CSV table of C-alpha atoms in Angstrom, one decimal:
chain,number,residue,atom,x,y,z
U,1,MET,CA,35.8,24.8,87.1
U,2,PRO,CA,32.0,24.4,86.9
U,3,LEU,CA,30.9,21.8,84.3
U,4,TRP,CA,29.0,24.3,82.3
U,5,LEU,CA,32.0,26.6,82.1
U,6,GLN,CA,34.3,23.7,81.1
U,7,GLY,CA,31.8,22.8,78.4
U,8,THR,CA,31.9,26.4,77.2
U,9,PHE,CA,35.7,26.3,77.1
U,10,GLU,CA,36.0,22.9,75.4
U,11,LEU,CA,33.5,23.4,72.6
U,12,GLY,CA,34.5,27.0,72.1
U,13,GLN,CA,38.0,25.7,71.5
U,14,ALA,CA,36.7,23.2,69.0
U,15,ALA,CA,34.8,26.0,67.1
U,16,LEU,CA,38.0,28.2,67.1
U,17,LEU,CA,40.2,25.4,65.8
U,18,SER,CA,37.8,24.4,63.1
U,19,ALA,CA,37.4,28.1,62.0
U,20,LEU,CA,41.2,28.5,61.8
U,21,LEU,CA,41.5,25.4,59.6
U,22,VAL,CA,39.1,27.1,57.2
U,23,LEU,CA,40.5,30.6,57.4
U,24,LEU,CA,44.2,29.8,57.1
U,25,PRO,CA,44.0,28.3,53.5
U,26,LEU,CA,41.8,31.3,52.4
U,27,ALA,CA,44.3,33.7,54.0
U,28,GLY,CA,47.1,31.9,52.1
U,29,VAL,CA,45.4,32.3,48.8
U,30,TRP,CA,44.7,36.0,49.6
U,31,LEU,CA,48.3,36.6,50.5
U,32,THR,CA,49.5,35.1,47.2
U,33,HIS,CA,47.1,37.5,45.4
U,34,GLY,CA,44.5,34.8,44.7
U,35,PHE,CA,41.6,37.1,45.6
U,36,THR,CA,42.6,40.3,43.8
U,37,ASP,CA,39.2,41.9,44.1
U,38,LEU,CA,38.7,41.2,47.9
U,39,ASP,CA,40.0,43.0,50.9
U,40,PHE,CA,40.8,41.1,54.1
U,41,PRO,CA,37.4,41.7,55.8
U,42,SER,CA,35.8,40.2,52.7
U,43,VAL,CA,38.1,37.2,52.9
U,44,ALA,CA,37.2,36.8,56.6
U,45,ARG,CA,33.5,36.9,55.8
U,46,LEU,CA,34.2,34.3,53.1
U,47,GLY,CA,35.9,32.2,55.7
U,48,GLY,CA,32.8,32.5,58.0
U,49,GLN,CA,30.6,31.4,55.2
U,50,ALA,CA,32.8,28.4,54.5
U,51,TRP,CA,32.8,27.5,58.2
U,52,LEU,CA,29.0,27.5,58.3
U,53,LEU,CA,28.9,25.6,55.0
U,54,ILE,CA,31.0,22.7,56.3
U,55,HIS,CA,28.5,22.5,59.2
U,56,GLY,CA,25.6,22.1,56.8
U,57,VAL,CA,24.2,25.7,57.0
U,58,PRO,CA,22.6,26.7,53.7
U,59,LEU,CA,23.5,30.0,52.1
U,60,SER,CA,21.0,32.2,50.2
U,61,LEU,CA,22.7,33.6,47.1
U,62,SER,CA,21.4,36.6,45.1
U,63,PHE,CA,22.9,38.1,42.0
U,64,PRO,CA,21.9,41.5,40.6
U,65,ALA,CA,20.8,41.9,37.0
U,66,GLY,CA,23.6,41.7,34.5
U,67,GLU,CA,25.9,39.5,36.7
U,68,LEU,CA,24.6,36.1,35.5
U,69,GLY,CA,22.1,37.3,32.9
U,70,SER,CA,19.7,40.1,32.1
U,71,ASP,CA,17.5,39.4,35.1
U,72,PRO,CA,18.3,39.2,38.8
U,73,ALA,CA,19.0,35.6,40.0
U,74,SER,CA,18.9,33.9,43.4
U,75,GLY,CA,19.4,30.4,44.7
U,76,LEU,CA,20.2,28.3,47.8
U,77,LEU,CA,23.8,27.0,48.2
U,78,SER,CA,23.4,23.8,50.3
U,79,PHE,CA,26.2,21.6,49.1
U,80,PHE,CA,28.6,20.9,51.9
U,81,PRO,CA,31.7,18.6,51.9
U,82,LEU,CA,31.1,15.7,54.3
U,83,GLY,CA,34.9,15.2,54.7
U,84,LEU,CA,35.4,18.7,56.1
U,85,THR,CA,32.3,18.2,58.3
U,86,LEU,CA,34.4,15.6,60.1
U,87,VAL,CA,36.8,18.3,61.3
U,88,PRO,CA,34.3,19.9,63.8
U,89,PHE,CA,32.9,16.4,64.6
U,90,PHE,CA,36.2,15.0,65.7
U,91,LEU,CA,37.2,18.2,67.6
U,92,SER,CA,33.9,18.0,69.4
U,93,TRP,CA,34.5,14.2,70.0
U,94,ARG,CA,37.7,15.2,71.7
U,95,ALA,CA,35.9,17.7,73.8
U,96,GLY,CA,33.2,15.1,74.7
U,97,ARG,CA,35.9,12.7,76.0
U,98,ARG,CA,37.4,15.5,78.2
U,99,LEU,CA,34.0,16.4,79.6
U,100,ALA,CA,33.2,12.8,80.4
U,101,ARG,CA,36.3,12.5,82.4
U,102,ALA,CA,35.3,15.7,84.4
U,103,CYS,CA,31.7,14.5,85.1
U,104,TYR,CA,30.3,12.4,87.8
U,105,THR,CA,27.3,10.2,87.2
U,106,ASP,CA,24.2,12.0,85.8
U,107,GLN,CA,26.0,15.3,85.4
U,108,LEU,CA,26.8,15.4,81.7
U,109,TRP,CA,23.8,17.6,81.0
U,110,GLN,CA,25.5,20.5,82.8
U,111,ALA,CA,28.5,20.3,80.5
U,112,LEU,CA,26.3,19.9,77.4
U,113,LEU,CA,24.3,22.9,78.3
U,114,GLY,CA,27.3,25.2,78.4
U,115,ALA,CA,29.0,23.5,75.4
U,116,LEU,CA,26.1,23.5,73.0
U,117,GLY,CA,24.9,27.0,74.1
U,118,THR,CA,28.3,28.4,73.3
U,119,TYR,CA,28.5,26.7,69.9
U,120,ALA,CA,25.0,28.0,69.0
U,121,LEU,CA,26.0,31.6,70.0
U,122,LEU,CA,29.2,31.3,67.9
U,123,GLY,CA,27.2,29.9,65.0
U,124,ALA,CA,24.7,32.8,65.2
U,125,ALA,CA,27.5,35.3,65.4
U,126,ALA,CA,29.2,33.8,62.3
U,127,ALA,CA,26.0,34.0,60.4
U,128,TYR,CA,25.4,37.6,61.4
U,129,PHE,CA,28.9,38.9,60.5
U,130,SER,CA,29.3,36.7,57.4
U,131,SER,CA,26.1,37.9,55.7
U,132,THR,CA,26.5,40.2,52.8
U,133,ASP,CA,24.3,41.7,50.1
U,134,GLY,CA,24.9,38.7,47.9
U,135,VAL,CA,24.9,36.0,50.6
U,136,ARG,CA,22.2,35.9,53.2
U,137,ILE,CA,22.4,33.5,56.2
U,138,SER,CA,19.6,32.7,58.6
U,139,LEU,CA,20.6,33.4,62.2
U,140,THR,CA,18.4,30.5,63.3
U,141,ALA,CA,20.1,28.1,60.9
U,142,GLY,CA,23.5,29.4,61.9
U,143,ALA,CA,22.8,28.8,65.5
U,144,LEU,CA,21.1,25.4,65.3
U,145,VAL,CA,22.5,23.5,62.3
U,146,PRO,CA,26.1,23.5,63.5
U,147,LEU,CA,24.9,21.8,66.7
U,148,ILE,CA,24.2,18.6,64.7
U,149,ALA,CA,27.9,17.9,64.0
U,150,ALA,CA,29.1,19.3,67.3
U,151,GLY,CA,26.5,17.7,69.4
U,152,ALA,CA,27.0,14.3,67.8
U,153,GLY,CA,30.7,14.6,68.3
U,154,VAL,CA,30.4,15.5,72.0
U,155,ILE,CA,27.9,12.7,72.8
U,156,VAL,CA,29.8,10.0,70.9
U,157,GLY,CA,33.1,11.1,72.5
U,158,ALA,CA,31.6,11.2,76.0
U,159,ARG,CA,29.9,7.8,75.5
U,160,ILE,CA,33.2,6.2,74.3
U,161,GLU,CA,35.1,7.7,77.2
U,162,ALA,CA,32.5,6.7,79.9
U,163,GLY,CA,32.0,3.2,78.6
U,164,SER,CA,28.3,3.1,79.3
U,165,TRP,CA,25.2,5.3,79.4
U,166,VAL,CA,24.8,4.7,83.1
U,167,ARG,CA,28.0,6.6,83.7
U,168,LEU,CA,26.6,9.6,81.8
U,169,ILE,CA,22.9,9.8,82.4
U,170,GLY,CA,22.4,7.5,85.4
U,171,MET,CA,19.9,5.3,83.6
U,172,ASP,CA,20.5,1.5,83.1
U,173,LEU,CA,18.3,-0.4,80.7
U,174,THR,CA,19.8,-3.8,81.8
U,175,ASP,CA,17.4,-4.2,84.7
U,176,TRP,CA,14.4,-3.2,82.5
U,177,ILE,CA,15.4,-5.8,79.9
U,178,ALA,CA,15.9,-8.5,82.5
U,179,ARG,CA,12.3,-8.0,83.7
U,180,THR,CA,10.8,-8.6,80.2
U,181,SER,CA,9.7,-12.0,79.0
U,182,GLN,CA,12.0,-14.5,77.3
U,183,HIS,CA,10.1,-14.0,74.0
U,184,SER,CA,10.6,-10.3,74.2
U,185,ARG,CA,14.3,-10.7,74.8
U,186,TRP,CA,14.6,-13.0,71.9
U,187,ALA,CA,12.7,-10.6,69.6
U,188,GLY,CA,14.9,-7.7,70.8
U,189,SER,CA,18.1,-9.7,70.2
U,190,TYR,CA,16.9,-10.7,66.7
U,191,LEU,CA,16.0,-7.1,65.7
U,192,TRP,CA,19.1,-5.6,67.2
U,193,ALA,CA,21.3,-8.1,65.3
U,194,ALA,CA,19.3,-7.4,62.1
U,195,LEU,CA,19.8,-3.6,62.6
U,196,ARG,CA,23.5,-4.2,63.0
U,197,ALA,CA,23.6,-6.4,59.9
U,198,GLY,CA,21.9,-3.6,58.0
U,199,ALA,CA,24.7,-1.3,59.1
U,200,VAL,CA,27.3,-3.9,58.1
U,201,GLY,CA,25.6,-4.0,54.7
U,202,ILE,CA,25.7,-0.3,54.0
U,203,LEU,CA,29.2,0.1,55.4
U,204,ALA,CA,30.4,-2.8,53.1
U,205,ALA,CA,28.6,-1.2,50.1
U,206,LEU,CA,30.3,2.2,50.9
U,207,GLY,CA,33.6,0.6,51.4
U,208,LEU,CA,33.5,-1.3,48.0
U,209,SER,CA,32.2,1.9,46.4
U,210,ALA,CA,35.3,3.7,47.8
U,211,VAL,CA,37.5,1.1,46.2
U,212,LEU,CA,35.8,1.6,42.9
U,213,LEU,CA,36.2,5.4,43.2
U,214,VAL,CA,39.9,5.1,43.9
U,215,ALA,CA,40.3,2.8,40.9
U,216,ALA,CA,38.5,5.3,38.7
U,217,LEU,CA,40.7,8.2,39.9
U,218,ALA,CA,43.9,6.1,39.3
U,219,MET,CA,42.8,5.1,35.8
U,220,ASN,CA,42.0,8.8,34.9
U,221,TRP,CA,44.9,10.4,36.7
U,222,ALA,CA,46.3,11.9,33.4
U,223,SER,CA,43.0,13.6,32.7
U,224,ILE,CA,42.8,15.0,36.2
U,225,ALA,CA,46.4,16.3,36.0
U,226,SER,CA,45.5,18.0,32.7
U,227,VAL,CA,42.6,19.9,34.3
U,228,TYR,CA,45.0,21.1,37.0
U,229,GLU,CA,47.3,22.4,34.4
U,230,ARG,CA,44.6,24.2,32.5
U,231,LEU,CA,43.4,25.9,35.7
U,232,ASP,CA,46.9,27.2,36.6
U,233,ALA,CA,45.8,28.0,40.1
U,234,GLY,CA,49.4,28.2,41.5
U,235,VAL,CA,50.8,26.2,44.4
U,236,VAL,CA,48.6,27.6,47.1
U,237,GLY,CA,45.5,27.6,45.0
U,238,GLY,CA,46.2,24.0,43.9
U,239,VAL,CA,46.6,22.9,47.5
U,240,VAL,CA,43.4,24.6,48.5
U,241,LEU,CA,41.5,23.0,45.6
U,242,THR,CA,42.9,19.6,46.5
U,243,VAL,CA,41.8,20.0,50.1
U,244,VAL,CA,38.3,20.9,48.9
U,245,GLU,CA,38.3,17.8,46.7
U,246,LEU,CA,39.5,15.6,49.6
U,247,GLY,CA,36.7,17.1,51.7
U,248,LEU,CA,34.2,16.1,49.0
U,249,MET,CA,35.5,12.5,48.8
U,250,PRO,CA,32.8,11.1,51.2
U,251,ASN,CA,30.2,12.8,49.0
U,252,PHE,CA,31.8,11.2,45.9
U,253,VAL,CA,31.8,7.8,47.6
U,254,VAL,CA,28.0,8.0,48.1
U,255,TRP,CA,27.7,9.2,44.5
U,256,THR,CA,29.7,6.1,43.4
U,257,LEU,CA,27.3,3.9,45.4
U,258,GLY,CA,24.5,5.5,43.5
U,259,TRP,CA,26.2,4.7,40.3
U,260,ALA,CA,27.1,1.1,41.3
U,261,SER,CA,23.6,0.4,42.6
U,262,GLY,CA,21.9,1.4,39.3
U,263,ALA,CA,20.1,4.4,40.9
U,264,GLY,CA,22.6,6.8,39.3
U,265,PHE,CA,23.3,10.3,40.3
U,266,SER,CA,22.8,13.8,38.8
U,267,LEU,CA,25.2,16.6,38.1
U,268,GLY,CA,22.7,19.2,37.4
U,269,THR,CA,19.3,19.6,35.8
U,270,GLY,CA,18.7,17.1,32.9
U,271,SER,CA,21.8,15.0,33.7
U,272,MET,CA,22.0,11.3,34.8
U,273,ILE,CA,25.0,9.1,35.3
U,274,SER,CA,24.5,5.4,35.9
U,275,PRO,CA,25.6,2.1,34.3
U,276,LEU,CA,22.3,2.1,32.4
U,277,GLU,CA,22.3,5.7,31.2
U,278,THR,CA,24.7,8.5,31.0
U,279,THR,CA,23.6,12.0,30.1
U,280,VAL,CA,25.9,14.9,31.1
U,281,GLY,CA,25.9,18.6,30.2
U,282,PRO,CA,28.7,21.2,30.8
U,283,LEU,CA,30.5,20.6,34.0
U,284,PRO,CA,32.5,22.9,36.3
U,285,ALA,CA,36.3,22.8,36.0
U,286,LEU,CA,36.8,20.5,39.0
U,287,PRO,CA,39.7,18.2,38.3
U,288,VAL,CA,38.2,15.1,40.0
U,289,LEU,CA,35.2,15.2,37.6
U,290,ALA,CA,37.6,14.1,34.9
U,291,ALA,CA,37.2,10.6,36.4
U,292,LEU,CA,33.5,10.4,35.5
U,293,PRO,CA,32.5,7.3,33.4
U,294,VAL,CA,32.1,8.2,29.8
U,295,GLY,CA,31.5,6.4,26.6
U,296,SER,CA,30.0,2.9,26.2
U,297,MET,CA,29.6,1.0,29.4
U,298,GLU,CA,29.5,-2.5,28.1
U,299,TYR,CA,30.4,-4.0,31.5
U,300,GLY,CA,29.0,-1.3,33.7
U,301,CYS,CA,26.2,-3.6,34.9
U,302,VAL,CA,28.9,-5.7,36.7
U,303,ALA,CA,29.0,-2.8,39.2
U,304,LEU,CA,25.5,-3.8,40.3
U,305,LEU,CA,27.1,-6.7,42.1
U,306,ILE,CA,28.6,-4.3,44.7
U,307,PRO,CA,25.5,-3.9,46.9
U,308,VAL,CA,24.8,-7.6,46.4
U,309,LEU,CA,28.3,-8.5,47.7
U,310,ALA,CA,27.7,-6.2,50.6
U,311,GLY,CA,24.5,-8.0,51.4
U,312,ILE,CA,26.3,-11.3,51.2
U,313,LEU,CA,28.8,-10.1,53.9
U,314,ALA,CA,25.8,-8.8,56.0
U,315,GLY,CA,24.1,-12.2,55.8
U,316,TRP,CA,27.2,-14.1,56.7
U,317,TRP,CA,27.8,-11.7,59.6
U,318,PHE,CA,24.3,-12.3,60.9
U,319,LEU,CA,24.8,-16.0,60.7
U,320,ARG,CA,28.0,-15.8,62.8
U,321,GLU,CA,26.1,-13.8,65.4
U,322,GLY,CA,23.7,-16.7,65.9
U,323,GLU,CA,20.7,-14.5,66.8
U,324,ASN,CA,18.1,-15.8,64.3
U,325,HIS,CA,15.5,-16.4,67.0
U,326,PHE,CA,12.7,-15.9,64.5
U,327,ASP,CA,13.9,-19.0,62.6
U,328,GLU,CA,14.0,-20.9,65.9
U,329,TRP,CA,10.5,-19.8,66.9
U,330,LEU,CA,9.1,-20.5,63.4
U,331,SER,CA,10.6,-24.0,63.4
U,332,ILE,CA,9.0,-24.7,66.8
U,333,LYS,CA,5.6,-23.6,65.6
U,334,ILE,CA,5.7,-25.3,62.2
U,335,ARG,CA,7.3,-28.7,61.9
U,336,ALA,CA,8.3,-28.4,58.2
U,337,ARG,CA,11.9,-27.3,57.8
U,338,TRP,CA,11.6,-27.1,54.0
U,339,PHE,CA,9.1,-24.2,54.6
U,340,THR,CA,10.4,-22.5,57.7
U,341,ALA,CA,14.1,-22.1,56.6
U,342,PRO,CA,13.2,-20.2,53.3
U,343,VAL,CA,10.6,-18.1,55.0
U,344,SER,CA,12.8,-17.0,57.9
U,345,THR,CA,15.7,-16.3,55.5
U,346,LEU,CA,13.5,-14.2,53.2
U,347,ALA,CA,12.2,-12.3,56.2
U,348,LEU,CA,15.8,-11.7,57.3
U,349,GLY,CA,16.7,-10.4,53.8
U,350,LEU,CA,13.7,-8.0,53.8
U,351,ILE,CA,14.5,-6.6,57.3
U,352,VAL,CA,18.3,-6.2,56.7
U,353,GLY,CA,17.7,-4.8,53.2
U,354,LEU,CA,15.2,-2.3,54.5
U,355,VAL,CA,17.7,-1.1,57.2
U,356,SER,CA,20.5,-0.8,54.6
U,357,GLY,CA,18.2,1.0,52.2
U,358,LEU,CA,17.2,3.5,54.9
U,359,LEU,CA,20.8,4.2,55.8
U,360,ALA,CA,21.7,4.6,52.1
U,361,ALA,CA,18.8,7.1,51.7
U,362,GLY,CA,20.2,9.0,54.7
U,363,ALA,CA,23.7,9.0,53.2
U,364,ALA,CA,22.3,10.2,49.9
U,365,TRP,CA,20.4,13.0,51.6
U,366,LEU,CA,23.6,14.1,53.3
U,367,ALA,CA,25.6,13.9,50.0
U,368,LEU,CA,22.8,15.7,48.0
U,369,GLY,CA,23.4,19.3,47.4
U,370,SER,CA,22.8,22.4,45.3
U,371,LEU,CA,25.2,25.1,44.1
U,372,GLY,CA,22.2,27.4,43.9
U,373,ILE,CA,22.9,28.8,40.4
U,374,GLY,CA,22.2,27.8,36.9
U,375,ARG,CA,21.5,24.2,36.2
U,376,PHE,CA,23.5,23.0,39.2
U,377,VAL,CA,20.6,22.8,41.6
U,378,GLY,CA,20.5,19.0,42.0
U,379,LEU,CA,23.8,17.3,42.7
U,380,GLY,CA,24.0,13.7,43.8
U,381,PRO,CA,21.8,10.6,43.9
U,382,ASP,CA,18.1,10.8,44.6
U,383,PRO,CA,17.7,9.5,48.3
U,384,LEU,CA,14.4,7.6,47.6
U,385,CYS,CA,15.7,6.0,44.4
U,386,LEU,CA,19.0,5.0,46.0
U,387,GLY,CA,17.4,3.6,49.1
U,388,LEU,CA,15.1,1.4,47.1
U,389,TRP,CA,17.8,0.1,44.8
U,390,VAL,CA,20.2,-0.6,47.7
U,391,ALA,CA,17.4,-2.2,49.8
U,392,ALA,CA,16.5,-4.7,47.0
U,393,GLU,CA,20.1,-5.6,46.1
U,394,VAL,CA,21.3,-5.9,49.7
U,395,ALA,CA,18.2,-8.1,50.5
U,396,VAL,CA,19.2,-10.5,47.7
U,397,GLY,CA,22.7,-10.6,48.9
U,398,VAL,CA,21.6,-11.3,52.5
U,399,VAL,CA,19.5,-14.3,51.4
U,400,ILE,CA,22.5,-15.6,49.5
U,401,GLY,CA,25.0,-14.9,52.3
U,402,TYR,CA,22.9,-16.5,55.0
U,403,ALA,CA,22.1,-19.5,52.8
U,404,VAL,CA,25.7,-20.3,51.8
U,405,GLY,CA,27.2,-19.2,55.2
U,406,PRO,CA,27.0,-22.7,56.8
U,407,TRP,CA,29.3,-24.0,54.0
U,408,LEU,CA,31.7,-21.2,54.6
U,409,GLU,CA,31.8,-22.0,58.3
U,410,ARG,CA,32.5,-25.7,57.9
U,411,GLU,CA,35.9,-26.8,59.2
U,412,PRO,CA,38.0,-28.8,56.7
U,413,LYS,CA,38.1,-32.6,57.4
U,414,LEU,CA,41.4,-33.9,58.7
U,415,ASP,CA,43.0,-36.9,57.0
U,416,ALA,CA,43.0,-40.1,59.1
């Protein structure tokens, strides 16, 4: 079939499957009389709203007078579970691989045109049919915002399947790089390695934060189970609630990084949770929130070592790459190793720390959200604050890791 038509079919299929994964749990709750005040069309509209929400589309909420208070109220629901966003991403990733296998060189744009156009139309249709008097959804946002997850999945999947950008877009940067000067190639290699080291730093920080989150959930499992019992949501309701919590786990990992870095995170207006300060107001009955750190945090500052350890791993990784051309250039220009070695290491720490800080700020921006009602209009860490804390701590770790790396790389001496 024509590439644009195959793109339409592949990403349309991804949209349908992701919608079914949202609608089926809601239908299960409705069939077990979980939504006693809703008919099936209302549940279908709720499913459409949930499908848009996992793609990052904000929903405008409005409440008439007397429902939440004496005056009418409105707000913007922009809190979406990053774990569930991976569902359309990976379905689109699969579609991208299939499209790459069907394309010849420099033909991917035809498939992308049909695929993304179809996804935009479906998103706009979902926004139109899911809007109600209490929930307003922008047709423009419904059409464009879902393209972020779907488009990223298609491009990543196509690139992995093709093995190179030349296969997809017919453009090869290798010849252009080969025509540049040696100094330009060295500078490019150094910056590219530093960017990857920054990615290693933030991935290590998030990984260690995930371990800390799992430990907190395990230690507070009894409290979490107690909240489940008090909710008495039934089997289907409990399963759906658990799925939502699992979908929010990537958000919670970023929140944990905010706590571990010292930047902290917020659970509503006037609240702050960090190793240095804990101020929490009334919380929604979400079982996983029973694992929040409470009481005196005498050893909470130890968690500040998590981003530093991530920086140590990033510095060691950069050393193993062997791409510190700035240090080589500086040692040629200045014949004083006692000066050039610390300066190049500090510069490396600043660059890698800056990259990790920017990535941390981006993760915080994605994990930040608002329930749109009451005091729950600011959930998660502040992106700027988290970025600055992570940048500084990772930079310190990079300097340590790069400095001690040569001792870690030494081979043990063999006995004569």
